């Protein structure tokens, strides 16, 4: 690399940058007319993920429009169950579907061929690093074992992941095996993304918040700690963001035990607690995505509160979860301008 500094990488190294660098979870998506246009040409959602020409295009769309400090690979956390032959499909208006896994199915899971299946995604990463502006950080990602397991067990999304919680109580050994298979495959997948050019990776544990205290430790913290250990033992300089949505007070020990470089915060994390967490290292977040839908004063107040409380420490500005299809693209312009206009 030619001495370029990528701001998000610098924050992940512990630096404070003012104004803070910004990207948004789900920044490529249905709120953008150009995404909807490409999506309509792609066929199925998975075709979009597995066609490098199209995946590169949609990854770049929000970079062209807003000049975010990071591009995030366009793919989905459910390509892992797809590679594990769980018959994943995305039904219009219903969300993801796959064949629900049972105990014998878990015993039969094999990691052979998974990375071959994901070769088009890895190719997308390599192409992106070659065409992105030098100063733009390229983020890879995957789902955390718990969140991916919840979809594999239920076979679809649920409001509270009751099927996966119940399965784990009834079949603790099979469930542990499922998590450890996912942790190992996901670590290999992240290493492949890093080797192809990802500057940092994010692990999404979007359903961490439905777990009780002991289960959070066993099913969220432990597998993510294992993944990070596997990635770092192969690539010691790997930069990793861990986002455990709804983890609340668990976040302090989550950071310590997983050793993630930065932790992502959802909007329910109080800014006073976020400031405490920031004393231990970089944080990312945590604007309520509904403020981007609402726009105006509510958007400005939400941005200013985060900048006031967290802007003097290592911060990556982001939402507290993915941007929603109802968000107005002009509100995103206003968001980026306000964050970039913040005084040092
Ligand atoms: O952030 C980005 O721009 C990168 C792309 C990305 C997508 N999904 C694209 C996508 C990322 C990082 C994800 C992660 C993801 N996928 C998570 C973790 C983060 C989160 O939001 O909680 C989860 C739980 C999934 C699983 C998933 N994928 C669901 C539940 C759905 C359907 C829900 C819905 O909104 O319809 C998807 C589909 C999906 N993944 C879409 C996009 C842009 C929308 C589908 C479409 O365009 O037809």
mmCIF file of C-alpha atoms and ligand atoms in Angstrom:
data_model
loop_
_atom_site.group_PDB
_atom_site.id
_atom_site.type_symbol
_atom_site.label_atom_id
_atom_site.label_comp_id
_atom_site.label_asym_id
_atom_site.label_seq_id
_atom_site.Cartn_x
_atom_site.Cartn_y
_atom_site.Cartn_z
ATOM 1 C CA UNK A 1 0.000 0.000 0.000
ATOM 2 C CA UNK A 2 1.222 3.490 -0.865
ATOM 3 C CA UNK A 3 1.050 5.349 2.394
ATOM 4 C CA UNK A 4 -2.647 6.206 2.012
ATOM 5 C CA UNK A 5 -4.491 6.640 5.258
ATOM 6 C CA UNK A 6 -7.923 5.181 5.531
ATOM 7 C CA UNK A 7 -9.709 6.972 8.335
ATOM 8 C CA UNK A 8 -11.787 4.055 9.533
ATOM 9 C CA UNK A 9 -8.671 1.897 9.797
ATOM 10 C CA UNK A 10 -7.037 4.651 11.836
ATOM 11 C CA UNK A 11 -9.970 4.777 14.246
ATOM 12 C CA UNK A 12 -9.764 0.984 14.547
ATOM 13 C CA UNK A 13 -6.123 1.481 15.572
ATOM 14 C CA UNK A 14 -7.382 3.675 18.403
ATOM 15 C CA UNK A 15 -7.013 7.167 16.938
ATOM 16 C CA UNK A 16 -9.542 9.925 17.453
ATOM 17 C CA UNK A 17 -10.461 11.674 14.202
ATOM 18 C CA UNK A 18 -12.572 14.821 14.107
ATOM 19 C CA UNK A 19 -14.982 14.957 12.438
ATOM 20 C CA UNK A 20 -15.416 11.196 12.764
ATOM 21 C CA UNK A 21 -15.483 9.000 9.652
ATOM 22 C CA UNK A 22 -18.911 7.726 8.655
ATOM 23 C CA UNK A 23 -20.576 4.788 6.905
ATOM 24 C CA UNK A 24 -24.067 3.303 7.377
ATOM 25 C CA UNK A 25 -25.126 -0.272 7.919
ATOM 26 C CA UNK A 26 -27.139 -1.422 4.858
ATOM 27 C CA UNK A 27 -25.993 1.693 3.000
ATOM 28 C CA UNK A 28 -26.554 -0.161 -0.283
ATOM 29 C CA UNK A 29 -30.227 -1.031 -0.358
ATOM 30 C CA UNK A 30 -33.806 -0.397 -1.229
ATOM 31 C CA UNK A 31 -33.953 3.247 -0.101
ATOM 32 C CA UNK A 32 -31.806 4.055 -3.174
ATOM 33 C CA UNK A 33 -33.578 4.178 -6.576
ATOM 34 C CA UNK A 34 -30.369 3.028 -8.318
ATOM 35 C CA UNK A 35 -30.282 -0.064 -6.064
ATOM 36 C CA UNK A 36 -33.897 -0.904 -6.908
ATOM 37 C CA UNK A 37 -33.050 -0.584 -10.592
ATOM 38 C CA UNK A 38 -30.068 -2.967 -10.392
ATOM 39 C CA UNK A 39 -31.981 -5.318 -8.106
ATOM 40 C CA UNK A 40 -34.786 -5.574 -10.696
ATOM 41 C CA UNK A 41 -32.261 -6.626 -13.354
ATOM 42 C CA UNK A 42 -30.554 -9.201 -11.136
ATOM 43 C CA UNK A 43 -33.193 -11.921 -10.865
ATOM 44 C CA UNK A 44 -33.105 -13.273 -7.327
ATOM 45 C CA UNK A 45 -31.459 -11.538 -4.384
ATOM 46 C CA UNK A 46 -28.833 -14.302 -4.197
ATOM 47 C CA UNK A 47 -28.071 -13.823 -7.921
ATOM 48 C CA UNK A 48 -27.255 -10.223 -7.024
ATOM 49 C CA UNK A 49 -24.906 -11.404 -4.246
ATOM 50 C CA UNK A 50 -23.170 -13.970 -6.495
ATOM 51 C CA UNK A 51 -22.729 -11.852 -9.643
ATOM 52 C CA UNK A 52 -19.563 -9.786 -9.118
ATOM 53 C CA UNK A 53 -20.449 -7.189 -11.806
ATOM 54 C CA UNK A 54 -23.749 -6.420 -10.077
ATOM 55 C CA UNK A 55 -22.500 -6.744 -6.494
ATOM 56 C CA UNK A 56 -19.632 -4.336 -7.268
ATOM 57 C CA UNK A 57 -22.112 -1.898 -8.831
ATOM 58 C CA UNK A 58 -24.488 -1.823 -5.853
ATOM 59 C CA UNK A 59 -21.598 -1.571 -3.370
ATOM 60 C CA UNK A 60 -20.354 1.528 -5.205
ATOM 61 C CA UNK A 61 -23.738 3.263 -5.495
ATOM 62 C CA UNK A 62 -23.771 4.805 -1.989
ATOM 63 C CA UNK A 63 -20.068 5.711 -2.328
ATOM 64 C CA UNK A 64 -20.784 7.695 -5.508
ATOM 65 C CA UNK A 65 -23.772 9.435 -3.966
ATOM 66 C CA UNK A 66 -22.427 10.240 -0.504
ATOM 67 C CA UNK A 67 -18.668 9.612 -0.484
ATOM 68 C CA UNK A 68 -18.855 7.501 2.693
ATOM 69 C CA UNK A 69 -15.552 6.689 4.379
ATOM 70 C CA UNK A 70 -16.203 2.965 3.959
ATOM 71 C CA UNK A 71 -17.759 0.742 1.349
ATOM 72 C CA UNK A 72 -19.231 -2.494 2.686
ATOM 73 C CA UNK A 73 -19.152 -5.540 0.453
ATOM 74 C CA UNK A 74 -22.629 -6.191 -0.917
ATOM 75 C CA UNK A 75 -23.679 -9.679 0.125
ATOM 76 C CA UNK A 76 -25.703 -11.176 2.972
ATOM 77 C CA UNK A 77 -24.995 -13.044 6.191
ATOM 78 C CA UNK A 78 -27.141 -15.911 4.869
ATOM 79 C CA UNK A 79 -24.695 -16.873 2.094
ATOM 80 C CA UNK A 80 -23.065 -19.113 4.739
ATOM 81 C CA UNK A 81 -26.167 -21.310 5.241
ATOM 82 C CA UNK A 82 -26.597 -21.181 1.459
ATOM 83 C CA UNK A 83 -23.060 -22.529 1.043
ATOM 84 C CA UNK A 84 -23.947 -25.203 3.626
ATOM 85 C CA UNK A 85 -26.714 -26.342 1.232
ATOM 86 C CA UNK A 86 -29.662 -25.206 3.366
ATOM 87 C CA UNK A 87 -31.656 -24.134 0.291
ATOM 88 C CA UNK A 88 -31.726 -20.414 1.095
ATOM 89 C CA UNK A 89 -34.126 -18.186 -0.828
ATOM 90 C CA UNK A 90 -35.474 -14.686 -0.373
ATOM 91 C CA UNK A 91 -39.213 -14.491 -0.858
ATOM 92 C CA UNK A 92 -40.489 -11.059 -1.912
ATOM 93 C CA UNK A 93 -42.270 -9.421 1.007
ATOM 94 C CA UNK A 94 -41.569 -12.346 3.365
ATOM 95 C CA UNK A 95 -37.843 -12.182 3.983
ATOM 96 C CA UNK A 96 -35.415 -15.095 3.991
ATOM 97 C CA UNK A 97 -36.419 -18.768 3.951
ATOM 98 C CA UNK A 98 -34.354 -21.962 4.231
ATOM 99 C CA UNK A 99 -34.800 -25.598 5.210
ATOM 100 C CA UNK A 100 -34.927 -25.727 9.031
ATOM 101 C CA UNK A 101 -32.054 -27.796 10.415
ATOM 102 C CA UNK A 102 -32.487 -30.565 13.018
ATOM 103 C CA UNK A 103 -30.045 -32.564 15.176
ATOM 104 C CA UNK A 104 -29.117 -35.125 12.465
ATOM 105 C CA UNK A 105 -28.781 -32.255 9.986
ATOM 106 C CA UNK A 106 -26.293 -30.563 12.309
ATOM 107 C CA UNK A 107 -24.294 -33.791 12.609
ATOM 108 C CA UNK A 108 -24.142 -34.026 8.820
ATOM 109 C CA UNK A 109 -22.870 -30.434 8.310
ATOM 110 C CA UNK A 110 -19.530 -30.356 6.498
ATOM 111 C CA UNK A 111 -17.391 -27.344 5.713
ATOM 112 C CA UNK A 112 -15.961 -28.811 2.489
ATOM 113 C CA UNK A 113 -16.748 -26.708 -0.549
ATOM 114 C CA UNK A 114 -18.037 -23.713 1.377
ATOM 115 C CA UNK A 115 -15.297 -21.351 0.242
ATOM 116 C CA UNK A 116 -15.615 -22.600 -3.358
ATOM 117 C CA UNK A 117 -19.300 -21.740 -3.264
ATOM 118 C CA UNK A 118 -18.419 -18.248 -1.995
ATOM 119 C CA UNK A 119 -15.721 -17.620 -4.633
ATOM 120 C CA UNK A 120 -17.863 -15.010 -6.479
ATOM 121 C CA UNK A 121 -18.194 -13.007 -3.245
ATOM 122 C CA UNK A 122 -14.433 -13.113 -2.716
ATOM 123 C CA UNK A 123 -13.963 -12.022 -6.324
ATOM 124 C CA UNK A 124 -16.272 -9.056 -5.635
ATOM 125 C CA UNK A 125 -14.047 -8.024 -2.708
ATOM 126 C CA UNK A 126 -10.924 -8.090 -4.902
ATOM 127 C CA UNK A 127 -12.562 -6.101 -7.675
ATOM 128 C CA UNK A 128 -13.881 -3.537 -5.201
ATOM 129 C CA UNK A 129 -10.471 -2.863 -3.706
ATOM 130 C CA UNK A 130 -9.157 -2.200 -7.216
ATOM 131 C CA UNK A 131 -11.877 0.300 -8.201
ATOM 132 C CA UNK A 132 -12.602 2.089 -4.923
ATOM 133 C CA UNK A 133 -10.996 5.466 -4.175
ATOM 134 C CA UNK A 134 -7.690 4.917 -2.341
ATOM 135 C CA UNK A 135 -8.941 6.659 0.797
ATOM 136 C CA UNK A 136 -12.118 4.564 1.090
ATOM 137 C CA UNK A 137 -11.970 1.722 3.598
ATOM 138 C CA UNK A 138 -13.316 -1.572 2.249
ATOM 139 C CA UNK A 139 -15.270 -3.571 4.822
ATOM 140 C CA UNK A 140 -15.975 -7.264 4.568
ATOM 141 C CA UNK A 141 -18.452 -8.954 6.882
ATOM 142 C CA UNK A 142 -20.227 -12.070 8.016
ATOM 143 C CA UNK A 143 -22.924 -12.977 10.504
ATOM 144 C CA UNK A 144 -22.046 -14.121 14.011
ATOM 145 C CA UNK A 145 -22.691 -17.834 14.676
ATOM 146 C CA UNK A 146 -25.680 -17.161 16.978
ATOM 147 C CA UNK A 147 -27.513 -14.894 14.516
ATOM 148 C CA UNK A 148 -26.873 -17.209 11.546
ATOM 149 C CA UNK A 149 -27.948 -20.213 13.663
ATOM 150 C CA UNK A 150 -31.275 -18.558 14.539
ATOM 151 C CA UNK A 151 -32.231 -18.486 10.842
ATOM 152 C CA UNK A 152 -30.912 -22.015 10.232
ATOM 153 C CA UNK A 153 -33.028 -23.448 13.049
ATOM 154 C CA UNK A 154 -36.289 -21.591 12.424
ATOM 155 C CA UNK A 155 -35.897 -21.648 8.644
ATOM 156 C CA UNK A 156 -37.012 -18.002 8.544
ATOM 157 C CA UNK A 157 -36.889 -14.797 10.563
ATOM 158 C CA UNK A 158 -38.909 -14.598 13.799
ATOM 159 C CA UNK A 159 -39.600 -11.654 16.156
ATOM 160 C CA UNK A 160 -37.764 -13.109 19.174
ATOM 161 C CA UNK A 161 -35.852 -16.171 17.957
ATOM 162 C CA UNK A 162 -37.901 -18.423 20.234
ATOM 163 C CA UNK A 163 -37.266 -21.498 18.029
ATOM 164 C CA UNK A 164 -33.474 -21.184 18.352
ATOM 165 C CA UNK A 165 -33.626 -20.445 22.101
ATOM 166 C CA UNK A 166 -35.829 -23.486 22.637
ATOM 167 C CA UNK A 167 -33.631 -25.682 20.447
ATOM 168 C CA UNK A 168 -30.532 -24.643 22.423
ATOM 169 C CA UNK A 169 -32.173 -25.572 25.771
ATOM 170 C CA UNK A 170 -33.368 -28.915 24.435
ATOM 171 C CA UNK A 171 -30.290 -29.887 22.423
ATOM 172 C CA UNK A 172 -27.306 -28.123 23.982
ATOM 173 C CA UNK A 173 -24.666 -30.402 22.470
ATOM 174 C CA UNK A 174 -25.978 -30.247 18.920
ATOM 175 C CA UNK A 175 -26.398 -26.501 19.290
ATOM 176 C CA UNK A 176 -22.786 -26.059 20.450
ATOM 177 C CA UNK A 177 -21.661 -28.078 17.448
ATOM 178 C CA UNK A 178 -23.676 -25.865 15.117
ATOM 179 C CA UNK A 179 -22.081 -22.736 16.607
ATOM 180 C CA UNK A 180 -18.581 -24.143 16.406
ATOM 181 C CA UNK A 181 -18.990 -25.243 12.770
ATOM 182 C CA UNK A 182 -20.279 -21.750 11.934
ATOM 183 C CA UNK A 183 -17.435 -20.076 13.854
ATOM 184 C CA UNK A 184 -14.778 -22.036 11.977
ATOM 185 C CA UNK A 185 -16.296 -21.572 8.520
ATOM 186 C CA UNK A 186 -16.973 -17.893 9.146
ATOM 187 C CA UNK A 187 -13.389 -17.299 10.287
ATOM 188 C CA UNK A 188 -12.087 -18.872 7.063
ATOM 189 C CA UNK A 189 -14.515 -16.755 5.078
ATOM 190 C CA UNK A 190 -13.319 -13.557 6.797
ATOM 191 C CA UNK A 191 -9.675 -14.505 6.198
ATOM 192 C CA UNK A 192 -10.471 -14.979 2.481
ATOM 193 C CA UNK A 193 -12.114 -11.522 2.397
ATOM 194 C CA UNK A 194 -9.092 -9.946 4.094
ATOM 195 C CA UNK A 195 -6.716 -11.667 1.676
ATOM 196 C CA UNK A 196 -8.799 -10.396 -1.260
ATOM 197 C CA UNK A 197 -8.468 -6.791 -0.045
ATOM 198 C CA UNK A 198 -10.883 -6.050 2.807
ATOM 199 C CA UNK A 199 -9.247 -3.503 5.139
ATOM 200 C CA UNK A 200 -11.437 -4.518 8.078
ATOM 201 C CA UNK A 201 -14.378 -6.829 8.711
ATOM 202 C CA UNK A 202 -17.572 -6.542 10.726
ATOM 203 C CA UNK A 203 -19.275 -9.432 12.512
ATOM 204 C CA UNK A 204 -23.061 -8.908 12.744
ATOM 205 C CA UNK A 205 -24.776 -10.418 15.797
ATOM 206 C CA UNK A 206 -28.118 -8.764 15.136
ATOM 207 C CA UNK A 207 -30.039 -11.101 17.466
ATOM 208 C CA UNK A 208 -27.689 -11.017 20.476
ATOM 209 C CA UNK A 209 -30.297 -9.025 22.427
ATOM 210 C CA UNK A 210 -32.724 -11.938 22.885
ATOM 211 C CA UNK A 211 -30.231 -13.960 24.946
ATOM 212 C CA UNK A 212 -30.188 -14.269 28.739
ATOM 213 C CA UNK A 213 -26.954 -13.526 30.573
ATOM 214 C CA UNK A 214 -25.451 -17.031 30.519
ATOM 215 C CA UNK A 215 -26.590 -17.679 26.984
ATOM 216 C CA UNK A 216 -25.110 -14.374 25.841
ATOM 217 C CA UNK A 217 -21.762 -15.506 27.204
ATOM 218 C CA UNK A 218 -22.007 -19.002 25.689
ATOM 219 C CA UNK A 219 -23.673 -18.250 22.351
ATOM 220 C CA UNK A 220 -22.648 -14.680 21.498
ATOM 221 C CA UNK A 221 -19.368 -13.878 23.270
ATOM 222 C CA UNK A 222 -17.636 -17.257 23.117
ATOM 223 C CA UNK A 223 -18.096 -18.089 19.403
ATOM 224 C CA UNK A 224 -17.199 -14.536 18.339
ATOM 225 C CA UNK A 225 -14.104 -14.616 20.583
ATOM 226 C CA UNK A 226 -13.145 -17.924 18.931
ATOM 227 C CA UNK A 227 -13.670 -16.487 15.439
ATOM 228 C CA UNK A 228 -11.534 -13.455 16.204
ATOM 229 C CA UNK A 229 -8.824 -15.673 17.669
ATOM 230 C CA UNK A 230 -8.851 -17.845 14.522
ATOM 231 C CA UNK A 231 -8.713 -14.818 12.208
ATOM 232 C CA UNK A 232 -5.923 -13.149 14.199
ATOM 233 C CA UNK A 233 -3.850 -16.302 14.484
ATOM 234 C CA UNK A 234 -3.837 -16.441 10.661
ATOM 235 C CA UNK A 235 -3.741 -12.668 9.983
ATOM 236 C CA UNK A 236 -2.358 -10.930 13.085
ATOM 237 C CA UNK A 237 -3.103 -7.417 11.810
ATOM 238 C CA UNK A 238 -6.766 -8.092 10.975
ATOM 239 C CA UNK A 239 -9.073 -5.246 12.043
ATOM 240 C CA UNK A 240 -12.436 -6.369 13.385
ATOM 241 C CA UNK A 241 -15.673 -4.614 14.409
ATOM 242 C CA UNK A 242 -18.147 -6.672 16.459
ATOM 243 C CA UNK A 243 -21.784 -5.541 16.470
ATOM 244 C CA UNK A 244 -23.960 -7.295 19.059
ATOM 245 C CA UNK A 245 -27.348 -5.632 18.774
ATOM 246 C CA UNK A 246 -29.298 -5.342 22.027
ATOM 247 C CA UNK A 247 -26.355 -6.500 24.141
ATOM 248 C CA UNK A 248 -26.673 -3.537 26.535
ATOM 249 C CA UNK A 249 -24.687 -3.974 29.770
ATOM 250 C CA UNK A 250 -23.002 -7.110 28.351
ATOM 251 C CA UNK A 251 -20.996 -4.933 25.977
ATOM 252 C CA UNK A 252 -18.204 -4.231 28.446
ATOM 253 C CA UNK A 253 -17.253 -7.866 28.922
ATOM 254 C CA UNK A 254 -18.072 -8.554 25.254
ATOM 255 C CA UNK A 255 -15.317 -6.210 24.154
ATOM 256 C CA UNK A 256 -12.838 -7.552 26.712
ATOM 257 C CA UNK A 257 -13.473 -11.193 25.898
ATOM 258 C CA UNK A 258 -13.827 -11.000 22.118
ATOM 259 C CA UNK A 259 -10.906 -8.553 21.758
ATOM 260 C CA UNK A 260 -12.683 -6.838 18.866
ATOM 261 C CA UNK A 261 -10.937 -3.619 17.750
ATOM 262 C CA UNK A 262 -14.244 -1.733 17.895
ATOM 263 C CA UNK A 263 -17.717 -2.525 19.125
ATOM 264 C CA UNK A 264 -20.875 -1.471 17.344
ATOM 265 C CA UNK A 265 -23.618 0.111 19.447
ATOM 266 C CA UNK A 266 -27.333 0.098 18.716
ATOM 267 C CA UNK A 267 -29.414 3.194 19.507
ATOM 268 C CA UNK A 268 -30.711 1.789 22.805
ATOM 269 C CA UNK A 269 -27.208 2.040 24.326
ATOM 270 C CA UNK A 270 -27.270 5.200 26.504
ATOM 271 C CA UNK A 271 -24.646 7.716 25.423
ATOM 272 C CA UNK A 272 -23.325 7.912 29.002
ATOM 273 C CA UNK A 273 -22.617 4.156 28.904
ATOM 274 C CA UNK A 274 -21.264 4.475 25.354
ATOM 275 C CA UNK A 275 -18.762 7.052 26.652
ATOM 276 C CA UNK A 276 -17.677 4.535 29.332
ATOM 277 C CA UNK A 277 -17.222 1.850 26.693
ATOM 278 C CA UNK A 278 -15.215 4.270 24.565
ATOM 279 C CA UNK A 279 -12.619 4.540 27.362
ATOM 280 C CA UNK A 280 -11.736 0.912 26.598
ATOM 281 C CA UNK A 281 -11.495 1.457 22.832
ATOM 282 C CA UNK A 282 -13.222 2.595 19.633
ATOM 283 C CA UNK A 283 -16.997 2.507 19.297
ATOM 284 C CA UNK A 284 -19.287 2.648 16.265
ATOM 285 C CA UNK A 285 -22.855 3.913 16.123
ATOM 286 C CA UNK A 286 -25.495 4.624 17.157
ATOM 287 C CA UNK A 287 -28.142 6.843 15.518
ATOM 288 C CA UNK A 288 -31.685 5.464 15.471
ATOM 289 C CA UNK A 289 -32.455 4.641 11.792
ATOM 290 C CA UNK A 290 -35.952 6.102 12.339
ATOM 291 C CA UNK A 291 -34.361 9.527 12.739
ATOM 292 C CA UNK A 292 -33.145 9.172 9.136
ATOM 293 C CA UNK A 293 -36.710 8.416 8.053
ATOM 294 C CA UNK A 294 -38.062 11.392 10.031
ATOM 295 C CA UNK A 295 -35.347 13.861 8.976
ATOM 296 C CA UNK A 296 -35.345 17.506 10.064
ATOM 297 C CA UNK A 297 -34.878 18.445 13.689
ATOM 298 C CA UNK A 298 -35.049 14.889 15.032
ATOM 299 C CA UNK A 299 -32.220 13.915 12.706
ATOM 300 C CA UNK A 300 -30.100 16.906 13.713
ATOM 301 C CA UNK A 301 -30.662 16.396 17.435
ATOM 302 C CA UNK A 302 -29.752 12.725 17.230
ATOM 303 C CA UNK A 303 -26.533 13.467 15.326
ATOM 304 C CA UNK A 304 -25.492 16.293 17.658
ATOM 305 C CA UNK A 305 -26.060 14.227 20.796
ATOM 306 C CA UNK A 306 -23.711 11.503 19.497
ATOM 307 C CA UNK A 307 -21.057 13.960 18.366
ATOM 308 C CA UNK A 308 -21.217 15.818 21.705
ATOM 309 C CA UNK A 309 -20.837 12.708 23.843
ATOM 310 C CA UNK A 310 -18.562 10.547 21.679
ATOM 311 C CA UNK A 311 -16.890 12.911 19.218
ATOM 312 C CA UNK A 312 -13.823 13.469 21.402
ATOM 313 C CA UNK A 313 -12.816 9.816 21.411
ATOM 314 C CA UNK A 314 -12.318 7.087 18.812
ATOM 315 C CA UNK A 315 -15.667 7.004 16.972
ATOM 316 C CA UNK A 316 -16.950 5.636 13.684
ATOM 317 C CA UNK A 317 -20.252 7.394 13.052
ATOM 318 C CA UNK A 318 -22.980 4.956 11.997
ATOM 319 C CA UNK A 319 -26.588 4.053 12.618
ATOM 320 C CA UNK A 320 -27.587 1.770 15.467
ATOM 321 C CA UNK A 321 -28.843 -0.774 12.893
ATOM 322 C CA UNK A 322 -29.419 -0.918 9.141
ATOM 323 C CA UNK A 323 -30.999 1.946 7.228
ATOM 324 C CA UNK A 324 -34.598 1.083 6.284
ATOM 325 C CA UNK A 325 -36.238 1.145 2.829
ATOM 326 C CA UNK A 326 -38.418 4.127 3.859
ATOM 327 C CA UNK A 327 -35.409 6.406 4.473
ATOM 328 C CA UNK A 328 -35.293 9.479 2.227
ATOM 329 C CA UNK A 329 -31.981 9.626 0.300
ATOM 330 C CA UNK A 330 -31.908 13.413 0.848
ATOM 331 C CA UNK A 331 -31.967 12.880 4.613
ATOM 332 C CA UNK A 332 -28.800 10.816 4.218
ATOM 333 C CA UNK A 333 -27.189 13.755 2.399
ATOM 334 C CA UNK A 334 -28.141 15.997 5.336
ATOM 335 C CA UNK A 335 -26.742 13.435 7.794
ATOM 336 C CA UNK A 336 -23.380 13.195 6.057
ATOM 337 C CA UNK A 337 -23.085 16.971 5.742
ATOM 338 C CA UNK A 338 -23.855 17.540 9.407
ATOM 339 C CA UNK A 339 -21.354 14.925 10.608
ATOM 340 C CA UNK A 340 -18.664 16.259 8.249
ATOM 341 C CA UNK A 341 -19.380 19.816 9.333
ATOM 342 C CA UNK A 342 -18.731 18.977 12.976
ATOM 343 C CA UNK A 343 -15.909 21.009 14.458
ATOM 344 C CA UNK A 344 -12.693 19.367 15.554
HETATM 345 O O1 LIG B 1 -24.741 -3.069 4.707
HETATM 346 C C1 LIG B 1 -24.740 -3.248 3.461
HETATM 347 O O2 LIG B 1 -25.069 -2.372 2.642
HETATM 348 C C2 LIG B 1 -24.210 -4.567 2.924
HETATM 349 C C3 LIG B 1 -25.178 -5.539 2.599
HETATM 350 C C4 LIG B 1 -25.931 -6.317 3.656
HETATM 351 C C5 LIG B 1 -27.196 -6.893 3.386
HETATM 352 N N1 LIG B 1 -27.555 -7.653 4.442
HETATM 353 C C6 LIG B 1 -27.956 -6.698 2.141
HETATM 354 C C7 LIG B 1 -29.391 -7.064 2.096
HETATM 355 C C8 LIG B 1 -25.574 -6.709 4.950
HETATM 356 C C9 LIG B 1 -24.333 -6.335 5.758
HETATM 357 C C10 LIG B 1 -26.601 -7.570 5.427
HETATM 358 C C11 LIG B 1 -26.556 -8.213 6.760
HETATM 359 C C12 LIG B 1 -27.699 -8.986 7.234
HETATM 360 N N2 LIG B 1 -28.551 -9.772 6.514
HETATM 361 C C13 LIG B 1 -28.046 -9.124 8.602
HETATM 362 C C14 LIG B 1 -27.301 -8.495 9.744
HETATM 363 C C15 LIG B 1 -27.558 -7.057 9.892
HETATM 364 C C16 LIG B 1 -28.994 -6.706 10.134
HETATM 365 O O3 LIG B 1 -29.522 -5.921 9.337
HETATM 366 O O4 LIG B 1 -29.557 -7.177 11.131
HETATM 367 C C17 LIG B 1 -29.170 -9.960 8.682
HETATM 368 C C18 LIG B 1 -29.917 -10.381 9.931
HETATM 369 C C19 LIG B 1 -29.483 -10.380 7.347
HETATM 370 C C20 LIG B 1 -30.523 -11.324 6.923
HETATM 371 C C21 LIG B 1 -31.454 -10.720 5.951
HETATM 372 N N3 LIG B 1 -31.126 -10.373 4.645
HETATM 373 C C22 LIG B 1 -32.809 -10.422 6.133
HETATM 374 C C23 LIG B 1 -33.574 -10.636 7.429
HETATM 375 C C24 LIG B 1 -33.283 -9.894 4.921
HETATM 376 C C25 LIG B 1 -34.694 -9.559 4.546
HETATM 377 C C26 LIG B 1 -35.274 -8.465 5.322
HETATM 378 C C27 LIG B 1 -35.713 -7.375 4.425
HETATM 379 O O5 LIG B 1 -35.409 -6.227 4.773
HETATM 380 O O6 LIG B 1 -36.354 -7.693 3.402
HETATM 381 C C28 LIG B 1 -32.197 -9.827 4.019
HETATM 382 C C29 LIG B 1 -32.245 -9.319 2.631
HETATM 383 C C30 LIG B 1 -31.304 -8.204 2.286
HETATM 384 N N4 LIG B 1 -29.978 -8.204 2.586
HETATM 385 C C31 LIG B 1 -31.621 -7.031 1.559
HETATM 386 C C32 LIG B 1 -30.422 -6.305 1.422
HETATM 387 C C33 LIG B 1 -30.212 -5.014 0.696
HETATM 388 C C34 LIG B 1 -32.989 -6.661 1.011
HETATM 389 C C35 LIG B 1 -33.467 -7.655 -0.002
HETATM 390 C C36 LIG B 1 -33.724 -7.127 -1.391
HETATM 391 O O7 LIG B 1 -33.083 -6.159 -1.864
HETATM 392 O O8 LIG B 1 -34.563 -7.740 -2.071
#
